[in-house]
Amino acid sequence: MKYFLFFSILIFFSACQRNDYVVGTPEKEGATYDTGPVLPELRHVKNDTALVALYPSARVFYLDLKIKNSERYINMIRSAQKHNKPVRAKIFTRPYTMNGEEISEIYPPTEKDIQVFKAAMRPD
């Protein structure tokens, strides 16, 4: 009985530990590749991960919300969705995880990207 009480208390205290972190402090490094201009769609945000679809790709990527500038990336994705504009993304080349490939960086498109995108969206 005393072992049960001991393990119960041990489990209780280990479950109550807080994992404090300051948003934006970690920086991840590694080899990346550029997707070119893509249309982003914020699919799902849960805890410290955001799932993002980058069209015309059929894959879902994830964005770690603990990394530096992640709030800016989310705001850029939401703005691009709202105004139907493309963004550029860099994706880590390391192997897949259960969530898919990880987004390293989101940045604005060039003027040429916007012109090509508008020309492609113009009806004939």
PDB file of C-alpha atoms in Angstrom:
ATOM      1  CA  MET A   1       0.000   0.000   0.000  1.00  0.00           C
ATOM      2  CA  LYS A   2       2.802   2.436   0.844  1.00  0.00           C
ATOM      3  CA  TYR A   3       4.440   1.718  -2.545  1.00  0.00           C
ATOM      4  CA  PHE A   4       1.183   2.552  -4.297  1.00  0.00           C
ATOM      5  CA  LEU A   5       0.973   5.846  -2.396  1.00  0.00           C
ATOM      6  CA  PHE A   6       4.617   6.629  -3.170  1.00  0.00           C
ATOM      7  CA  PHE A   7       4.179   5.970  -6.911  1.00  0.00           C
ATOM      8  CA  SER A   8       0.920   7.915  -6.993  1.00  0.00           C
ATOM      9  CA  ILE A   9       2.602  10.959  -5.470  1.00  0.00           C
ATOM     10  CA  LEU A  10       5.574  10.580  -7.820  1.00  0.00           C
ATOM     11  CA  ILE A  11       3.322  10.413 -10.872  1.00  0.00           C
ATOM     12  CA  PHE A  12       1.237  13.348  -9.634  1.00  0.00           C
ATOM     13  CA  PHE A  13       4.263  15.632  -9.221  1.00  0.00           C
ATOM     14  CA  SER A  14       5.826  14.614 -12.516  1.00  0.00           C
ATOM     15  CA  ALA A  15       2.520  15.280 -14.323  1.00  0.00           C
ATOM     16  CA  CYS A  16       2.228  18.730 -12.762  1.00  0.00           C
ATOM     17  CA  GLN A  17       5.607  19.956 -13.990  1.00  0.00           C
ATOM     18  CA  ARG A  18       5.390  22.930 -16.289  1.00  0.00           C
ATOM     19  CA  ASN A  19       7.355  23.067 -19.475  1.00  0.00           C
ATOM     20  CA  ASP A  20       8.055  26.784 -19.554  1.00  0.00           C
ATOM     21  CA  TYR A  21       9.611  28.272 -22.631  1.00  0.00           C
ATOM     22  CA  VAL A  22       9.700  31.716 -24.080  1.00  0.00           C
ATOM     23  CA  VAL A  23       8.101  31.840 -27.505  1.00  0.00           C
ATOM     24  CA  GLY A  24      10.603  32.566 -30.223  1.00  0.00           C
ATOM     25  CA  THR A  25      13.790  31.672 -28.382  1.00  0.00           C
ATOM     26  CA  PRO A  26      14.975  28.446 -30.051  1.00  0.00           C
ATOM     27  CA  GLU A  27      16.452  28.693 -33.505  1.00  0.00           C
ATOM     28  CA  LYS A  28      16.682  25.628 -35.697  1.00  0.00           C
ATOM     29  CA  GLU A  29      19.366  25.206 -38.275  1.00  0.00           C
ATOM     30  CA  GLY A  30      19.889  22.819 -41.121  1.00  0.00           C
ATOM     31  CA  ALA A  31      19.808  22.453 -44.866  1.00  0.00           C
ATOM     32  CA  THR A  32      16.691  23.849 -46.535  1.00  0.00           C
ATOM     33  CA  TYR A  33      15.152  24.126 -49.980  1.00  0.00           C
ATOM     34  CA  ASP A  34      12.976  26.889 -51.434  1.00  0.00           C
ATOM     35  CA  THR A  35       9.425  26.076 -52.543  1.00  0.00           C
ATOM     36  CA  GLY A  36       9.033  29.091 -54.783  1.00  0.00           C
ATOM     37  CA  PRO A  37       5.734  31.002 -54.766  1.00  0.00           C
ATOM     38  CA  VAL A  38       2.955  28.981 -53.131  1.00  0.00           C
ATOM     39  CA  LEU A  39      -0.523  29.656 -51.766  1.00  0.00           C
ATOM     40  CA  PRO A  40      -0.587  28.971 -48.018  1.00  0.00           C
ATOM     41  CA  GLU A  41      -3.526  27.619 -46.052  1.00  0.00           C
ATOM     42  CA  LEU A  42      -3.398  27.471 -42.274  1.00  0.00           C
ATOM     43  CA  ARG A  43      -5.061  24.139 -41.564  1.00  0.00           C
ATOM     44  CA  HIS A  44      -4.784  23.640 -37.823  1.00  0.00           C
ATOM     45  CA  VAL A  45      -3.034  25.241 -34.850  1.00  0.00           C
ATOM     46  CA  LYS A  46      -2.645  23.138 -31.738  1.00  0.00           C
ATOM     47  CA  ASN A  47      -0.327  23.675 -28.784  1.00  0.00           C
ATOM     48  CA  ASP A  48       3.042  24.544 -30.312  1.00  0.00           C
ATOM     49  CA  THR A  49       2.513  23.279 -33.865  1.00  0.00           C
ATOM     50  CA  ALA A  50       0.686  24.707 -36.869  1.00  0.00           C
ATOM     51  CA  LEU A  51      -0.216  22.560 -39.867  1.00  0.00           C
ATOM     52  CA  VAL A  52       0.075  24.461 -43.136  1.00  0.00           C
ATOM     53  CA  ALA A  53      -0.816  23.427 -46.673  1.00  0.00           C
ATOM     54  CA  LEU A  54       1.303  25.031 -49.384  1.00  0.00           C
ATOM     55  CA  TYR A  55      -0.506  24.774 -52.718  1.00  0.00           C
ATOM     56  CA  PRO A  56      -0.042  23.486 -55.407  1.00  0.00           C
ATOM     57  CA  SER A  57       1.789  20.829 -53.382  1.00  0.00           C
ATOM     58  CA  ALA A  58      -0.396  18.005 -52.097  1.00  0.00           C
ATOM     59  CA  ARG A  59       1.516  17.759 -48.824  1.00  0.00           C
ATOM     60  CA  VAL A  60       0.866  19.286 -45.429  1.00  0.00           C
ATOM     61  CA  PHE A  61       3.826  20.912 -43.709  1.00  0.00           C
ATOM     62  CA  TYR A  62       4.185  21.884 -40.088  1.00  0.00           C
ATOM     63  CA  LEU A  63       5.509  24.993 -38.401  1.00  0.00           C
ATOM     64  CA  ASP A  64       7.006  24.799 -34.921  1.00  0.00           C
ATOM     65  CA  LEU A  65       5.539  27.748 -33.012  1.00  0.00           C
ATOM     66  CA  LYS A  66       8.395  27.762 -30.498  1.00  0.00           C
ATOM     67  CA  ILE A  67      10.920  29.000 -33.041  1.00  0.00           C
ATOM     68  CA  LYS A  68      11.941  32.603 -33.479  1.00  0.00           C
ATOM     69  CA  ASN A  69       9.611  34.695 -35.730  1.00  0.00           C
ATOM     70  CA  SER A  70       6.858  32.046 -35.739  1.00  0.00           C
ATOM     71  CA  GLU A  71       4.178  34.638 -34.858  1.00  0.00           C
ATOM     72  CA  ARG A  72       5.278  36.722 -37.828  1.00  0.00           C
ATOM     73  CA  TYR A  73       5.073  33.649 -40.090  1.00  0.00           C
ATOM     74  CA  ILE A  74       1.532  32.855 -38.905  1.00  0.00           C
ATOM     75  CA  ASN A  75       0.450  36.470 -39.476  1.00  0.00           C
ATOM     76  CA  MET A  76       2.006  36.408 -42.961  1.00  0.00           C
ATOM     77  CA  ILE A  77       0.136  33.174 -43.796  1.00  0.00           C
ATOM     78  CA  ARG A  78      -3.173  34.596 -42.547  1.00  0.00           C
ATOM     79  CA  SER A  79      -2.664  37.801 -44.522  1.00  0.00           C
ATOM     80  CA  ALA A  80      -1.793  35.866 -47.688  1.00  0.00           C
ATOM     81  CA  GLN A  81      -4.900  33.709 -47.247  1.00  0.00           C
ATOM     82  CA  LYS A  82      -7.100  36.745 -46.725  1.00  0.00           C
ATOM     83  CA  HIS A  83      -5.765  38.621 -49.775  1.00  0.00           C
ATOM     84  CA  ASN A  84      -5.275  35.503 -51.951  1.00  0.00           C
ATOM     85  CA  LYS A  85      -1.570  36.181 -52.468  1.00  0.00           C
ATOM     86  CA  PRO A  86       1.381  33.798 -52.630  1.00  0.00           C
ATOM     87  CA  VAL A  87       4.268  33.512 -50.184  1.00  0.00           C
ATOM     88  CA  ARG A  88       7.647  31.828 -50.425  1.00  0.00           C
ATOM     89  CA  ALA A  89       8.728  29.139 -47.988  1.00  0.00           C
ATOM     90  CA  LYS A  90      11.898  27.334 -47.026  1.00  0.00           C
ATOM     91  CA  ILE A  91      11.538  23.722 -45.930  1.00  0.00           C
ATOM     92  CA  PHE A  92      14.047  21.678 -43.934  1.00  0.00           C
ATOM     93  CA  THR A  93      15.556  18.823 -45.964  1.00  0.00           C
ATOM     94  CA  ARG A  94      15.981  16.484 -43.000  1.00  0.00           C
ATOM     95  CA  PRO A  95      13.863  13.300 -42.990  1.00  0.00           C
ATOM     96  CA  TYR A  96      10.125  13.376 -42.502  1.00  0.00           C
ATOM     97  CA  THR A  97       8.566  13.263 -39.046  1.00  0.00           C
ATOM     98  CA  MET A  98       5.092  12.080 -38.123  1.00  0.00           C
ATOM     99  CA  ASN A  99       3.761  15.593 -38.885  1.00  0.00           C
ATOM    100  CA  GLY A 100       5.432  15.787 -42.286  1.00  0.00           C
ATOM    101  CA  GLU A 101       8.101  18.218 -43.420  1.00  0.00           C
ATOM    102  CA  GLU A 102       8.935  21.223 -41.254  1.00  0.00           C
ATOM    103  CA  ILE A 103       8.792  24.804 -42.471  1.00  0.00           C
ATOM    104  CA  SER A 104      11.976  26.703 -41.749  1.00  0.00           C
ATOM    105  CA  GLU A 105      10.926  30.163 -42.898  1.00  0.00           C
ATOM    106  CA  ILE A 106       8.067  32.035 -44.594  1.00  0.00           C
ATOM    107  CA  TYR A 107       8.886  35.204 -46.509  1.00  0.00           C
ATOM    108  CA  PRO A 108       7.163  37.532 -48.989  1.00  0.00           C
ATOM    109  CA  PRO A 109       7.212  36.797 -52.728  1.00  0.00           C
ATOM    110  CA  THR A 110       9.089  38.865 -55.265  1.00  0.00           C
ATOM    111  CA  GLU A 111       7.309  41.269 -57.622  1.00  0.00           C
ATOM    112  CA  LYS A 112       7.827  38.799 -60.462  1.00  0.00           C
ATOM    113  CA  ASP A 113       6.140  36.051 -58.411  1.00  0.00           C
ATOM    114  CA  ILE A 114       3.104  38.292 -57.835  1.00  0.00           C
ATOM    115  CA  GLN A 115       2.869  39.229 -61.524  1.00  0.00           C
ATOM    116  CA  VAL A 116       3.072  35.579 -62.625  1.00  0.00           C
ATOM    117  CA  PHE A 117       0.483  34.609 -60.026  1.00  0.00           C
ATOM    118  CA  LYS A 118      -1.935  37.371 -61.087  1.00  0.00           C
ATOM    119  CA  ALA A 119      -1.510  36.423 -64.759  1.00  0.00           C
ATOM    120  CA  ALA A 120      -2.275  32.784 -63.961  1.00  0.00           C
ATOM    121  CA  MET A 121      -5.383  33.740 -61.960  1.00  0.00           C
ATOM    122  CA  ARG A 122      -6.781  36.051 -64.640  1.00  0.00           C
ATOM    123  CA  PRO A 123      -9.748  34.457 -66.467  1.00  0.00           C
ATOM    124  CA  ASP A 124      -9.576  34.212 -70.243  1.00  0.00           C
TER     125      ASP A 124
END
